[in-house]
PDB file of N, CA and C in Angstrom:
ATOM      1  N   UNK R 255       0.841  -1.175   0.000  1.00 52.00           N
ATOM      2  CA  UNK R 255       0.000   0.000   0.000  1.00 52.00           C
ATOM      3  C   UNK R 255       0.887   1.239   0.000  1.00 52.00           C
ATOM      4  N   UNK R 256       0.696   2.070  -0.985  1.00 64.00           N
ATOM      5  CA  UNK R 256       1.428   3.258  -1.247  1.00 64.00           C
ATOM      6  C   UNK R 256       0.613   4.574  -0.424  1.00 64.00           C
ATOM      7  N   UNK R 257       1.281   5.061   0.491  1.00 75.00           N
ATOM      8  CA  UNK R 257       0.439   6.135   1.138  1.00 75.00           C
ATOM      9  C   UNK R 257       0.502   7.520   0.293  1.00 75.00           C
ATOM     10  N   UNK R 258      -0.300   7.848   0.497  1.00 80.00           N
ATOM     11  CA  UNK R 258      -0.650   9.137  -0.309  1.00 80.00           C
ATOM     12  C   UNK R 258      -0.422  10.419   0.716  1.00 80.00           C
ATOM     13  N   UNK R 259       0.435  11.544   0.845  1.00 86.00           N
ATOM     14  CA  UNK R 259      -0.116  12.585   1.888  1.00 86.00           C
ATOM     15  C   UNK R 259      -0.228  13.751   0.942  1.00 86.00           C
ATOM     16  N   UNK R 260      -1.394  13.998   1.125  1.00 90.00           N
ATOM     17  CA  UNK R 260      -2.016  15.464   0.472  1.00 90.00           C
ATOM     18  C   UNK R 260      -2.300  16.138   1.634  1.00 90.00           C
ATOM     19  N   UNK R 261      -3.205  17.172   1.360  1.00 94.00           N
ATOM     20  CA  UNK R 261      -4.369  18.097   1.571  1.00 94.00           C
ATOM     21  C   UNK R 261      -5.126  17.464   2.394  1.00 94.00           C
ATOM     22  N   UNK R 262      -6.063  16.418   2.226  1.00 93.00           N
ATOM     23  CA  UNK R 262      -7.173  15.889   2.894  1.00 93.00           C
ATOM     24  C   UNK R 262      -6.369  15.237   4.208  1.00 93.00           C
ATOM     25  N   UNK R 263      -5.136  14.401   4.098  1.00 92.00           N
ATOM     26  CA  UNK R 263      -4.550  13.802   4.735  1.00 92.00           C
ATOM     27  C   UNK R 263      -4.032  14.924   6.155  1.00 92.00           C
ATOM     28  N   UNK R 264      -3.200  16.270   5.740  1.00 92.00           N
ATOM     29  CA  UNK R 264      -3.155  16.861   6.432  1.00 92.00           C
ATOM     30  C   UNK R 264      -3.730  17.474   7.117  1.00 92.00           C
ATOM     31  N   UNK R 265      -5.123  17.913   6.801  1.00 96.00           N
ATOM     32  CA  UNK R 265      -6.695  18.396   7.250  1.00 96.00           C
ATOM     33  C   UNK R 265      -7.052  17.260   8.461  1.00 96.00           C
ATOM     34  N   UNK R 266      -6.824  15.985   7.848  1.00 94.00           N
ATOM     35  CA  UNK R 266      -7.288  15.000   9.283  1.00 94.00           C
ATOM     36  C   UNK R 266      -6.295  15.126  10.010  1.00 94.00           C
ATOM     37  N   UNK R 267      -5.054  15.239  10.101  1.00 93.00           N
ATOM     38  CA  UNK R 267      -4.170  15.014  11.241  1.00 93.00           C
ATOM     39  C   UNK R 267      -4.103  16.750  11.786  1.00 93.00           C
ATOM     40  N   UNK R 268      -4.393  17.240  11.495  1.00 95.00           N
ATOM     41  CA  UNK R 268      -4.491  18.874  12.254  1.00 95.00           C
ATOM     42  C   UNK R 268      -5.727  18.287  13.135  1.00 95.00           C
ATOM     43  N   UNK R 269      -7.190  17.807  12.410  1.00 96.00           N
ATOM     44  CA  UNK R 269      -8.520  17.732  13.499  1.00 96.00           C
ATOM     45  C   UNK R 269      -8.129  17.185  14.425  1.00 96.00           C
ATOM     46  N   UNK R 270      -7.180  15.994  13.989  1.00 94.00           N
ATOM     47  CA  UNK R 270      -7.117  14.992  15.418  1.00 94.00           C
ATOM     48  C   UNK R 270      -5.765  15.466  16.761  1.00 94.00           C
ATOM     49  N   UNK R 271      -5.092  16.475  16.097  1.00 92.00           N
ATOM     50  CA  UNK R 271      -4.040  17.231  16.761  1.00 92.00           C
ATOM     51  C   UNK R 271      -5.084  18.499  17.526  1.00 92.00           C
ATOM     52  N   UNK R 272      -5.567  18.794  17.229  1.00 92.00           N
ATOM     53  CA  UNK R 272      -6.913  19.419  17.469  1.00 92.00           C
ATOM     54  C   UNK R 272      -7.664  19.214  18.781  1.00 92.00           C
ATOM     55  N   UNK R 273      -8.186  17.856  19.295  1.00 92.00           N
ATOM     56  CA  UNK R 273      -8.270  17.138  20.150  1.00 92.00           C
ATOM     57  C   UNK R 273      -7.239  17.592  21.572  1.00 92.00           C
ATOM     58  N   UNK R 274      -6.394  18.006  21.205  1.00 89.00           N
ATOM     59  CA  UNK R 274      -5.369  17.885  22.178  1.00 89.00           C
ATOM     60  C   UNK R 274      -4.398  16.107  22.246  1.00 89.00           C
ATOM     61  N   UNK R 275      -3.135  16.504  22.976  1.00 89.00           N
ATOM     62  CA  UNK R 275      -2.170  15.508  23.175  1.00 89.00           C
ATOM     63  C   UNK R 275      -1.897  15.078  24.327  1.00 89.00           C
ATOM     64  N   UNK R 276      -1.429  14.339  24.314  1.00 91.00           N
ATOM     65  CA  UNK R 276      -0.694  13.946  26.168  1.00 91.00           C
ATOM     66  C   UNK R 276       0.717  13.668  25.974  1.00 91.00           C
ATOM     67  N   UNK R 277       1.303  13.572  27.261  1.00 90.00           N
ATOM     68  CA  UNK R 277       2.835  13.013  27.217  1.00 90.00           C
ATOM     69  C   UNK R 277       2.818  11.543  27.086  1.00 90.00           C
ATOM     70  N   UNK R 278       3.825  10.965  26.705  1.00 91.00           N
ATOM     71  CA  UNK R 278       3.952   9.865  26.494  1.00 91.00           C
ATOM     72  C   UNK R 278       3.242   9.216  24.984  1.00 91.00           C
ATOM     73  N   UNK R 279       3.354   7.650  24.926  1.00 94.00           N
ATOM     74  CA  UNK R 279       2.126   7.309  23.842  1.00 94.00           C
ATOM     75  C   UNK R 279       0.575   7.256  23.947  1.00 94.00           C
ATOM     76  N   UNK R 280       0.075   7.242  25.192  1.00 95.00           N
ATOM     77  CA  UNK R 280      -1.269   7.356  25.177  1.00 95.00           C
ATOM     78  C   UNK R 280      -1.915   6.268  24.970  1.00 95.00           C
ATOM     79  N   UNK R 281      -3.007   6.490  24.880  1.00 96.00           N
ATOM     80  CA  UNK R 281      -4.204   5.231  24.722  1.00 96.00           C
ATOM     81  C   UNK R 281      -4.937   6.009  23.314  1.00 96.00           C
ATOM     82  N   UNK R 282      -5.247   4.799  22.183  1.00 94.00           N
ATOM     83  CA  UNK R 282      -5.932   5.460  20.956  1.00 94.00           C
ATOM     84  C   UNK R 282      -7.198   5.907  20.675  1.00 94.00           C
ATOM     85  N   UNK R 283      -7.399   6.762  20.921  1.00 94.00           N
ATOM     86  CA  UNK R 283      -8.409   7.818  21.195  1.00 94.00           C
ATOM     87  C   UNK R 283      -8.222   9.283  21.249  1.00 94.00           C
ATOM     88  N   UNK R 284      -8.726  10.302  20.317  1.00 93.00           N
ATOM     89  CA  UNK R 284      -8.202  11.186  20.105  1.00 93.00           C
ATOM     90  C   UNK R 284      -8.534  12.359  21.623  1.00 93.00           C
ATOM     91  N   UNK R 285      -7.615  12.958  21.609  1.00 92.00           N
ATOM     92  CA  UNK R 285      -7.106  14.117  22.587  1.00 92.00           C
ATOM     93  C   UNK R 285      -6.424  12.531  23.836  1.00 92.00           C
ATOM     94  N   UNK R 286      -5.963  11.506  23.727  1.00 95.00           N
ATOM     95  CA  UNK R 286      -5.785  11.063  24.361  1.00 95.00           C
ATOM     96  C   UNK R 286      -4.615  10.173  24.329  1.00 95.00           C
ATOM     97  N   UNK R 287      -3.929  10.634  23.370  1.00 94.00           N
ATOM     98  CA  UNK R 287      -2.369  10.104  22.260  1.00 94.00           C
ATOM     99  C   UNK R 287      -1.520  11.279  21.844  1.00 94.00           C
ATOM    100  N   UNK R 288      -0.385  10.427  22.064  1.00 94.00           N
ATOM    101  CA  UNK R 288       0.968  11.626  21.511  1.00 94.00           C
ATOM    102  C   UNK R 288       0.589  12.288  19.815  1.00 94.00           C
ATOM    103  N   UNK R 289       1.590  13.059  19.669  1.00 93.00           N
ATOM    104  CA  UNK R 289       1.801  13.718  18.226  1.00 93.00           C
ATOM    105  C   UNK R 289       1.699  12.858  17.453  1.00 93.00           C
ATOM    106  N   UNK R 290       2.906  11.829  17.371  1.00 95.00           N
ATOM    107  CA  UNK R 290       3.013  10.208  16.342  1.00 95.00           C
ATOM    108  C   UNK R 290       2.005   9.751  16.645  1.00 95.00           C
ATOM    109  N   UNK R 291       1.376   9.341  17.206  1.00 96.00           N
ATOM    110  CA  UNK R 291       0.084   8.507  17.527  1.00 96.00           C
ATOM    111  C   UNK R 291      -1.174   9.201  16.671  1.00 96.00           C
ATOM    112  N   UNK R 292      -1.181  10.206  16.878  1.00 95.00           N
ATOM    113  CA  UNK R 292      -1.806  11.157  16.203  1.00 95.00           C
ATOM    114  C   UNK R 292      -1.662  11.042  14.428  1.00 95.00           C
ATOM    115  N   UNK R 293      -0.726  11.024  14.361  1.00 94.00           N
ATOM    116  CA  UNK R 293      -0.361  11.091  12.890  1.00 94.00           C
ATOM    117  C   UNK R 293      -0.639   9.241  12.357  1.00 94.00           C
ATOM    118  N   UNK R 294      -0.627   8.335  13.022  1.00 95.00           N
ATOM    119  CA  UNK R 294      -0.392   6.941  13.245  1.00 95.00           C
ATOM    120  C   UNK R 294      -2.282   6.971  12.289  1.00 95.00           C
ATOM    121  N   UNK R 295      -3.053   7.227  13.884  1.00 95.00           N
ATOM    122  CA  UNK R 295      -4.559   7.381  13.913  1.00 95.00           C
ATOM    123  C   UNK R 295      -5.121   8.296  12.587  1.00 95.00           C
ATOM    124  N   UNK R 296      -4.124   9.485  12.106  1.00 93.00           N
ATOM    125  CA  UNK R 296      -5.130  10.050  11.459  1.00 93.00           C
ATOM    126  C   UNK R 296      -4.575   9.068   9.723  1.00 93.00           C
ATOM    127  N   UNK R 297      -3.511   7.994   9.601  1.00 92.00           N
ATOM    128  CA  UNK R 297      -3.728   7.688   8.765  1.00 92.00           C
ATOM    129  C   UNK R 297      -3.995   6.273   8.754  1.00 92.00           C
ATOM    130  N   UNK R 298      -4.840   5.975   9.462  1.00 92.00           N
ATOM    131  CA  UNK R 298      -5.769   4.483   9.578  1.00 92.00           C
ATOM    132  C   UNK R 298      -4.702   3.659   9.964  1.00 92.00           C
ATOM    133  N   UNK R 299      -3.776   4.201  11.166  1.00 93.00           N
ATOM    134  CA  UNK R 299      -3.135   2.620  11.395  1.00 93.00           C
ATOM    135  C   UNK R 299      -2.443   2.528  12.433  1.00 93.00           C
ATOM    136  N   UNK R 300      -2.121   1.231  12.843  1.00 95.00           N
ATOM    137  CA  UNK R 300      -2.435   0.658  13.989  1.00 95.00           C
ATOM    138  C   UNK R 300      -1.970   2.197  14.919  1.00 95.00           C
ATOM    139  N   UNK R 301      -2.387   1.895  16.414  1.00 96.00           N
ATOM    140  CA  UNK R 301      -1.436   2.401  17.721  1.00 96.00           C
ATOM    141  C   UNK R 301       0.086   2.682  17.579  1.00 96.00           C
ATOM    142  N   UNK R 302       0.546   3.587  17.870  1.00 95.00           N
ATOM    143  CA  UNK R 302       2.020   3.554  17.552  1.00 95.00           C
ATOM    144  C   UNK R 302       2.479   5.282  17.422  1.00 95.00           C
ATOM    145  N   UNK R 303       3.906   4.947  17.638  1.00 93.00           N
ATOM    146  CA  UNK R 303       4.349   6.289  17.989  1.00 93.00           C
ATOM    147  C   UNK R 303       5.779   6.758  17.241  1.00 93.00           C
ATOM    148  N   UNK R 304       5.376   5.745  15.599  1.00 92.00           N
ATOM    149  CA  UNK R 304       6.340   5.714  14.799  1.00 92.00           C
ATOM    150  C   UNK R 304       5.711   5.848  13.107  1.00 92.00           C
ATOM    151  N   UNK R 305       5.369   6.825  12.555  1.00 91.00           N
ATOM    152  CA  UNK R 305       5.265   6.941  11.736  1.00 91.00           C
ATOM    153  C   UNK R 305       5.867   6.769  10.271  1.00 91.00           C
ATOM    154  N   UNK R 306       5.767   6.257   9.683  1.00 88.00           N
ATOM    155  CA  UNK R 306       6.505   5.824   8.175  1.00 88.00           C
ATOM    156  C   UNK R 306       6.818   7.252   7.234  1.00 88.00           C
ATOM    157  N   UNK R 307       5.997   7.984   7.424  1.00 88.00           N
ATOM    158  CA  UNK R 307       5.820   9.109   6.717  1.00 88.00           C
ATOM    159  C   UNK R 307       7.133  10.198   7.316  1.00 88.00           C
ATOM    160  N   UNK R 308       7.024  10.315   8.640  1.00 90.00           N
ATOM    161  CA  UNK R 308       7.882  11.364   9.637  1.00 90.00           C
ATOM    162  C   UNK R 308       9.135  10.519   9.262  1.00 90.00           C
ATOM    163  N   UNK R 309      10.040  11.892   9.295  1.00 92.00           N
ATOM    164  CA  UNK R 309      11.746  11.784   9.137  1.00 92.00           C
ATOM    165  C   UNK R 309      11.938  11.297  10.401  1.00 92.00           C
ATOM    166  N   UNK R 310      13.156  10.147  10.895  1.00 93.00           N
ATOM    167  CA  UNK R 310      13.342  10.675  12.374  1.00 93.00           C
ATOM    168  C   UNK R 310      13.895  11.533  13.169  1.00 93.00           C
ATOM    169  N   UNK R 311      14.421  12.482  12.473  1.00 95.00           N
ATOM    170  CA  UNK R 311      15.141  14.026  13.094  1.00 95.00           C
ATOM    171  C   UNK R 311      13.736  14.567  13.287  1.00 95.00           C
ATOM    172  N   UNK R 312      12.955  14.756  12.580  1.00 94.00           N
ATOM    173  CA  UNK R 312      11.459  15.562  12.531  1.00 94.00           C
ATOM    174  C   UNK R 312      10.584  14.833  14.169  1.00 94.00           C
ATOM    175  N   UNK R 313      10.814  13.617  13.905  1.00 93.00           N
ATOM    176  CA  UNK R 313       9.743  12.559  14.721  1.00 93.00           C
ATOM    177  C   UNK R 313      10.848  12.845  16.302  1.00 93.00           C
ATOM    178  N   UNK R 314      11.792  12.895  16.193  1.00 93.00           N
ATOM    179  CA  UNK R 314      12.243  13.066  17.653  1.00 93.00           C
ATOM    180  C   UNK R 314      12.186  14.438  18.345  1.00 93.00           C
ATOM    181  N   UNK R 315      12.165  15.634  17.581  1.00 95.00           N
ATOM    182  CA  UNK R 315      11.536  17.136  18.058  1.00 95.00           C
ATOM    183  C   UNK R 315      10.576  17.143  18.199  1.00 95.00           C
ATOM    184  N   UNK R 316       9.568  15.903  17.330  1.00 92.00           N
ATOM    185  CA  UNK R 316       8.080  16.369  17.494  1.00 92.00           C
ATOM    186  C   UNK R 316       7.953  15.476  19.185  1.00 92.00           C
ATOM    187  N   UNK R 317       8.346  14.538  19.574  1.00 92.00           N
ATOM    188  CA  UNK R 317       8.091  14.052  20.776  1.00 92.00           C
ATOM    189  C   UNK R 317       8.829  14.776  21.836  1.00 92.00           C
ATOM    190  N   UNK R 318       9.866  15.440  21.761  1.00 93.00           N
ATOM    191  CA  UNK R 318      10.380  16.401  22.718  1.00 93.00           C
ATOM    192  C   UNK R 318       9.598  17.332  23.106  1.00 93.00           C
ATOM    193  N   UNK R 319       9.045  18.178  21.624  1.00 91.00           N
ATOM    194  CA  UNK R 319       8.104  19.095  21.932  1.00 91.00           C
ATOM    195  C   UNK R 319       6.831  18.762  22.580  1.00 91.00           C
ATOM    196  N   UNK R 320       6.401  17.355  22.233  1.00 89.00           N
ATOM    197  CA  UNK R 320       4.857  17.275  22.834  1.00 89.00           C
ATOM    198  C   UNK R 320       4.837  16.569  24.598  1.00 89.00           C
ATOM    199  N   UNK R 321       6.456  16.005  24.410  1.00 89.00           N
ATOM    200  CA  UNK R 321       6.634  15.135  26.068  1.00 89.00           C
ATOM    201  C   UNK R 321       6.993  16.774  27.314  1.00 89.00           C
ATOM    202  N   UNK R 322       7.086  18.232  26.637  1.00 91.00           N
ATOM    203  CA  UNK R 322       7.791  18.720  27.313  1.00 91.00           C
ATOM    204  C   UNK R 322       6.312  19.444  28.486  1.00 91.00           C
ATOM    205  N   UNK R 323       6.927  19.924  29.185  1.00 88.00           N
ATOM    206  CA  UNK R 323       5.695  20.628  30.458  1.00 88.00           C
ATOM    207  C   UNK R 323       5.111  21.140  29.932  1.00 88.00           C
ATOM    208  N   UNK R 324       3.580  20.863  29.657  1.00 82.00           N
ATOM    209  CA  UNK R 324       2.621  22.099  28.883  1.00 82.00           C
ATOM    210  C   UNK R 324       1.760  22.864  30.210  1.00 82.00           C
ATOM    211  N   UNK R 325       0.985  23.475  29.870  1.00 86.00           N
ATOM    212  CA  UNK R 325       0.110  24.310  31.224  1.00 86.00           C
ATOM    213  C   UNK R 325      -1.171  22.923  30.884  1.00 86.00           C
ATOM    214  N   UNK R 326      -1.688  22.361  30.116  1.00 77.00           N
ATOM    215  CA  UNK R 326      -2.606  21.587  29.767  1.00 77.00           C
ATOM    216  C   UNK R 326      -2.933  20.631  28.595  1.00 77.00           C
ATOM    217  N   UNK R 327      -3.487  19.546  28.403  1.00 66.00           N
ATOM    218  CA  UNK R 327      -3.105  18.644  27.253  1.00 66.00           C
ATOM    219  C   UNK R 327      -3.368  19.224  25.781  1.00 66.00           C
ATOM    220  N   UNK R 328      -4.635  20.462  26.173  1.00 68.00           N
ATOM    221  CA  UNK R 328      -5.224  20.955  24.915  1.00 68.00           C
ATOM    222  C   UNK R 328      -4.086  22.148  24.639  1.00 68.00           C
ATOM    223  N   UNK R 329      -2.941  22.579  25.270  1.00 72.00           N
ATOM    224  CA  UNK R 329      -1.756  23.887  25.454  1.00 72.00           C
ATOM    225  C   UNK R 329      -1.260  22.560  24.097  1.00 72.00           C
TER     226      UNK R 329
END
């Protein structure tokens, strides 16, 4: 399966970033999963906090940034 990321693709992973995040990987359910998880969920697949799509220089700032002290999950 060849993934496609457009427009529509990025539109769902903003809604579900949207939701809000938590630290760590989370449980799959949106506002209730990391960034990767997020990105995992908004393209139909499994749980996980490793995306095929994300660089891993990109994928390790994005978990720094989302593991770091926020004021709240929706911050």
């Amino acid at each position: 399966m060849s993934l496609v990321i457009d427009e529509a693709l990025a539109k769902k992973v903003l809604q579900v970033v949207d939701c809000g995040l938590v630290n760590g990987l989370g449980v799959p359910e949106p506002g209730k999963f990391c960034v990767e998880a997020a990105v995992n969920y908004a393209m139909g697949l499994p749980h996980g906090d490793n995306p095929s799509c994300v660089a891993p220089a990109l994928r390790r700032l994005k978990i720094r940034l989302n593991d770091s002290r926020w004021s709240s999950d929706q911050a």
